[in-house]
Short mmCIF file of C-alpha atoms in Angstrom, two decimals:
data_model
loop_
_atom_site.label_atom_id
_atom_site.label_comp_id
_atom_site.label_asym_id
_atom_site.label_seq_id
_atom_site.Cartn_x
_atom_site.Cartn_y
_atom_site.Cartn_z
CA MET A 1 6.38 88.81 5.82
CA LYS A 2 4.09 84.98 6.69
CA SER A 3 6.83 82.09 5.92
CA GLN A 4 4.68 80.07 3.04
CA VAL A 5 5.23 83.15 1.52
CA PHE A 6 8.58 82.81 0.62
CA LEU A 7 8.04 78.54 -0.56
CA ARG A 8 5.70 79.62 -3.03
CA THR A 9 7.75 82.25 -4.70
CA PHE A 10 10.54 79.90 -4.84
CA ALA A 11 8.18 76.79 -5.88
CA GLN A 12 7.47 79.17 -9.38
CA ARG A 13 11.51 79.88 -9.48
CA GLY A 14 12.51 76.58 -8.85
CA PRO A 15 9.82 74.32 -9.22
CA ASP A 16 12.57 71.56 -9.09
CA ARG A 17 15.67 73.33 -7.05
CA GLU A 18 15.97 70.56 -3.76
CA ALA A 19 14.95 71.13 -1.27
CA LEU A 20 14.33 69.18 1.54
CA VAL A 21 16.86 65.89 1.64
CA CYS A 22 16.92 63.28 3.70
CA GLU A 23 18.99 59.86 3.57
CA GLY A 24 17.46 58.39 0.57
CA THR A 25 14.46 61.28 0.33
CA ARG A 26 14.28 64.21 -1.98
CA VAL A 27 12.02 66.72 -2.43
CA THR A 28 11.85 69.44 -4.83
CA TYR A 29 10.33 73.05 -4.09
CA ALA A 30 7.71 72.27 -6.00
CA ALA A 31 6.35 69.30 -3.73
CA PHE A 32 7.47 71.37 -0.62
CA GLU A 33 4.62 73.40 -2.55
CA ARG A 34 1.72 70.91 -3.11
CA ARG A 35 2.25 68.39 -0.65
CA THR A 36 2.00 71.61 2.93
CA ASN A 37 -0.35 72.85 0.48
CA GLN A 38 -3.04 69.56 0.90
CA LEU A 39 -1.31 68.73 4.62
CA ALA A 40 -3.11 72.15 5.26
CA ALA A 41 -6.37 71.49 4.07
CA VAL A 42 -5.85 67.39 6.30
CA LEU A 43 -5.65 69.31 9.08
CA HIS A 44 -7.97 71.54 8.36
CA GLU A 45 -10.66 68.64 7.70
CA ARG A 46 -8.84 67.74 11.39
CA GLY A 47 -10.64 70.55 12.73
CA VAL A 48 -7.68 72.83 12.86
CA ARG A 49 -8.38 76.73 12.82
CA ALA A 50 -6.75 79.94 12.33
CA GLY A 51 -5.25 81.11 16.30
CA ASP A 52 -5.31 76.58 17.05
CA ARG A 53 -2.59 75.37 18.65
CA VAL A 54 -0.54 72.14 16.73
CA MET A 55 1.93 70.37 18.83
CA LEU A 56 5.05 67.35 16.86
CA LEU A 57 6.13 65.38 18.66
CA VAL A 58 8.00 63.88 15.36
CA GLU A 59 10.87 62.92 14.67
CA ASN A 60 14.00 64.80 12.66
CA GLY A 61 13.93 64.15 8.57
CA VAL A 62 11.17 65.44 5.92
CA ALA A 63 7.76 64.74 7.92
CA TRP A 64 8.60 67.85 10.27
CA PRO A 65 9.40 70.79 8.42
CA LEU A 66 6.58 69.70 6.02
CA LEU A 67 4.49 69.53 8.65
CA CYS A 68 5.26 72.69 10.30
CA LEU A 69 5.11 75.23 7.04
CA ALA A 70 1.39 73.02 6.82
CA VAL A 71 0.01 74.49 9.75
CA MET A 72 1.24 77.56 8.84
CA LYS A 73 -1.09 77.80 6.19
CA VAL A 74 -3.51 76.69 8.00
CA GLY A 75 -2.42 79.75 10.85
CA ALA A 76 -2.38 77.99 13.55
CA LEU A 77 1.04 78.08 15.86
CA VAL A 78 3.95 75.09 15.81
CA VAL A 79 3.97 73.43 19.06
CA PRO A 80 7.41 71.31 18.18
CA VAL A 81 8.47 68.85 21.07
CA SER A 82 11.37 66.58 21.78
CA THR A 83 10.40 62.91 20.90
CA ARG A 84 12.81 61.86 23.79
CA LEU A 85 9.70 63.75 26.74
CA THR A 86 8.27 60.75 28.69
CA ALA A 87 4.40 60.74 28.25
CA PRO A 88 3.87 62.99 31.71
CA GLU A 89 6.93 65.34 30.40
CA VAL A 90 4.93 65.77 27.07
CA SER A 91 1.56 65.63 29.31
CA PHE A 92 2.75 68.57 31.02
CA ILE A 93 3.32 70.79 27.69
CA VAL A 94 0.03 69.84 26.20
CA GLY A 95 -1.66 70.80 29.42
CA ASP A 96 -0.30 73.85 29.10
CA ALA A 97 -0.21 74.21 24.94
CA ALA A 98 -3.33 73.11 24.75
CA PRO A 99 -3.00 72.14 21.15
CA ARG A 100 -6.06 70.87 19.02
CA VAL A 101 -4.07 68.60 17.48
CA LEU A 102 -0.97 66.71 18.84
CA VAL A 103 0.94 65.13 15.99
CA ALA A 104 3.28 62.23 16.98
CA SER A 105 5.42 60.29 14.76
CA ASP A 106 4.63 56.40 14.35
CA ALA A 107 8.02 55.46 16.92
CA VAL A 108 6.69 57.33 19.78
CA TYR A 109 1.85 57.68 18.70
CA GLU A 110 1.89 55.91 22.17
CA THR A 111 3.75 58.25 23.99
CA GLY A 112 1.17 61.08 22.66
CA GLN A 113 -2.09 58.76 22.87
CA ARG A 114 -0.25 59.21 26.63
CA ALA A 115 0.31 62.43 27.31
CA ALA A 116 -3.20 64.05 25.84
CA ARG A 117 -5.40 61.34 27.50
CA GLY A 118 -8.64 62.36 29.52
CA GLY A 119 -7.74 65.82 27.62
CA SER A 120 -9.61 67.01 24.11
CA THR A 121 -6.26 67.48 22.61
CA LEU A 122 -6.73 64.63 19.07
CA VAL A 123 -3.27 62.99 18.67
CA LEU A 124 -3.06 61.45 15.15
CA ALA A 125 0.60 59.92 13.76
CA THR A 126 2.55 61.33 11.04
CA GLY A 127 1.69 58.23 8.63
CA ASP A 128 -2.29 58.78 8.63
CA LEU A 129 -1.49 62.17 8.25
CA GLU A 130 0.40 61.50 5.01
CA ALA A 131 -1.26 58.83 3.87
CA ALA A 132 -4.64 61.18 3.88
CA ALA A 133 -2.46 64.34 2.08
CA PRO A 134 -2.11 62.33 -1.99
CA GLY A 135 -6.46 62.56 -1.69
CA ALA A 136 -6.80 66.26 -0.89
CA SER A 137 -6.83 69.56 -2.26
CA ASP A 138 -3.03 71.30 -3.38
CA SER A 139 -4.80 74.84 -3.33
CA VAL A 140 -3.00 77.67 -2.04
CA TRP A 141 -4.37 78.49 1.81
CA SER A 142 -4.45 81.79 3.02
CA PRO A 143 -5.04 82.33 6.27
CA SER A 144 -8.27 83.78 7.80
CA ILE A 145 -6.76 85.62 10.38
CA ASP A 146 -3.21 88.00 10.11
CA SER A 147 -1.43 87.45 12.55
CA ASP A 148 2.18 87.11 13.43
CA ASP A 149 2.73 84.19 15.61
CA CYS A 150 3.79 81.09 14.07
CA MET A 151 5.33 78.68 17.37
CA ILE A 152 5.52 78.49 21.01
CA GLY A 153 8.92 77.13 21.54
CA TYR A 154 9.33 75.42 25.03
CA THR A 155 11.97 76.44 27.81
CA SER A 156 14.17 73.07 28.56
CA GLY A 157 12.96 73.05 32.55
CA THR A 158 15.75 72.81 33.33
CA SER A 159 15.74 74.80 36.08
CA GLY A 160 12.22 75.23 36.91
CA THR A 161 8.50 73.94 34.69
CA PRO A 162 8.89 74.20 30.96
CA LYS A 163 7.77 77.63 29.60
CA GLY A 164 6.58 78.65 26.06
CA ALA A 165 7.39 81.27 24.26
CA ILE A 166 5.94 82.69 21.30
CA THR A 167 8.21 83.25 18.60
CA THR A 168 6.35 84.72 15.63
CA HIS A 169 7.22 84.75 11.35
CA ASN A 170 9.46 88.18 11.24
CA ASN A 171 10.86 86.64 14.31
CA LEU A 172 12.12 83.76 12.72
CA VAL A 173 12.61 85.11 8.29
CA LEU A 174 14.24 88.87 10.01
CA THR A 175 16.30 86.62 11.17
CA ALA A 176 17.10 84.00 8.80
CA LEU A 177 17.60 87.25 6.14
CA LEU A 178 20.57 88.44 8.46
CA ASN A 179 23.00 86.00 8.86
CA ASN A 180 22.28 85.13 5.36
CA PHE A 181 23.94 88.56 4.54
CA ASP A 182 26.46 87.72 7.64
CA TYR A 183 27.56 84.54 6.50
CA GLY A 184 27.22 85.37 2.39
CA LEU A 185 24.78 82.58 1.74
CA THR A 186 22.68 82.32 -1.53
CA GLU A 187 20.42 79.66 -3.25
CA ARG A 188 23.29 77.60 -4.17
CA ASP A 189 23.90 76.50 -0.64
CA ARG A 190 23.38 73.63 0.73
CA ILE A 191 22.82 73.33 4.89
CA LEU A 192 22.52 70.87 6.84
CA ALA A 193 21.17 70.32 10.42
CA THR A 194 22.49 68.23 12.58
CA THR A 195 19.79 68.29 15.43
CA PRO A 196 16.17 67.74 16.42
CA PHE A 197 13.60 70.10 15.02
CA ALA A 198 12.54 70.71 18.99
CA HIS A 199 15.37 72.31 19.63
CA ARG A 200 15.91 76.43 17.26
CA THR A 201 19.05 75.38 15.90
CA ALA A 202 17.80 73.41 12.97
CA ILE A 203 14.92 75.89 13.03
CA ALA A 204 17.26 78.26 12.12
CA ARG A 205 19.18 76.14 9.50
CA MET A 206 14.93 75.96 7.75
CA TYR A 207 14.68 79.10 7.76
CA ASN A 208 17.94 79.50 6.83
CA ALA A 209 17.04 77.31 3.46
CA LEU A 210 14.20 79.11 3.18
CA THR A 211 14.18 82.43 2.82
CA LEU A 212 17.29 81.28 -0.14
CA GLY A 213 15.56 78.71 -1.61
CA ALA A 214 18.29 77.08 -1.57
CA THR A 215 18.29 73.07 -0.28
CA LEU A 216 18.00 71.34 3.37
CA VAL A 217 19.79 68.36 4.53
CA ILE A 218 18.34 67.23 7.37
CA MET A 219 19.86 64.21 10.04
CA PRO A 220 17.77 61.93 11.21
CA ARG A 221 20.54 61.82 14.71
CA PHE A 222 23.70 62.79 14.97
CA ASP A 223 26.32 60.73 14.55
CA ALA A 224 29.68 62.56 14.36
CA VAL A 225 31.00 59.32 11.69
CA ASP A 226 27.78 59.73 9.53
CA THR A 227 28.30 63.62 9.75
CA LEU A 228 31.31 63.90 7.66
CA ALA A 229 30.57 61.40 5.54
CA THR A 230 26.88 62.94 4.76
CA ILE A 231 28.96 66.59 4.27
CA VAL A 232 30.84 65.36 1.18
CA ARG A 233 27.94 63.11 0.09
CA GLU A 234 25.74 66.19 -0.05
CA ARG A 235 28.55 69.11 -0.78
CA ILE A 236 27.43 70.66 2.38
CA SER A 237 28.64 73.99 2.16
CA VAL A 238 26.86 75.35 5.65
CA THR A 239 25.82 73.98 9.25
CA GLY A 240 25.95 75.40 12.64
CA LEU A 241 26.45 73.50 15.32
CA VAL A 242 26.12 73.51 18.93
CA PRO A 243 29.74 73.06 20.86
CA THR A 244 29.45 69.49 22.25
CA VAL A 245 28.73 68.59 18.90
CA ALA A 246 31.11 70.58 17.51
CA ARG A 247 33.80 68.83 19.42
CA MET A 248 32.74 65.80 19.08
#
C-alpha cells in the first residue's frame, strides 16, 4: 500500500489532529496532506517525474516529512542524505544515484551546489520550495506508474564506498504496522524522533505515526536534557533510541 494513502485517509478522518511537531511548529493531518500536494506540484513543475530520484539534504524538522511524502506523491524515489556529510561525500552519492533534483536546507545549500557541480542535477533550496508551495495546486496526486519503490538509503561507507539500498512502500508500511501491533500503539500515541531522518530509525518512527494517524514529534538535534524536557512537554508515549543515545 502506498504511503500517501495513509496520509490521505487520516487527513479525512482526523483533519485537526496533530501530525507533525517540531519545537514551535505544529502541522495537522489536513495541513500535512495539503502542503505535500502543493510541494508535489512544485517539484513536478521543476521537472520531477515518476521514477526519478530526489535527494534530500535536509536537516530535521517538519520540512523533511513534508518533502518526503511530496516526492512519493509524484512517484519519485527519496534519497535521504545526512547534512553532516562533506561536499565530496555528497558528490559521490549524487554520481551514484543520479538524482533529478537535490533539495538542500538553506544552511547546507552551498554543500549541495558544490556536490552537484558539473552534473545535470538541479539544486533547490527548501526555502524556495516552501515559498512557492502556497501558490501551487493542492489537488490529490496519483503517480503515473505503479512502482512500489520509494526510497534509496545509502550505507555509511565505513568499510567501502556507500551503497544504495532500494526500499519499497511495502517495506516501510508493513514493518511499521507490525511494530505498531507488537507494541500496542494507537492513534493516541505521541511518538518522538531523536535521530536524523537520513537514518532508518527516524524514518521508522515517522512511519509508526503515519500508519496510525498518530503524532510525530521531531527533535532538530539530539540533546539528552532537551530530550527529557520534550518528553514531558509534548507528553511523549513512545520513542526508539539507538544504544548510544539511550545511555546518554
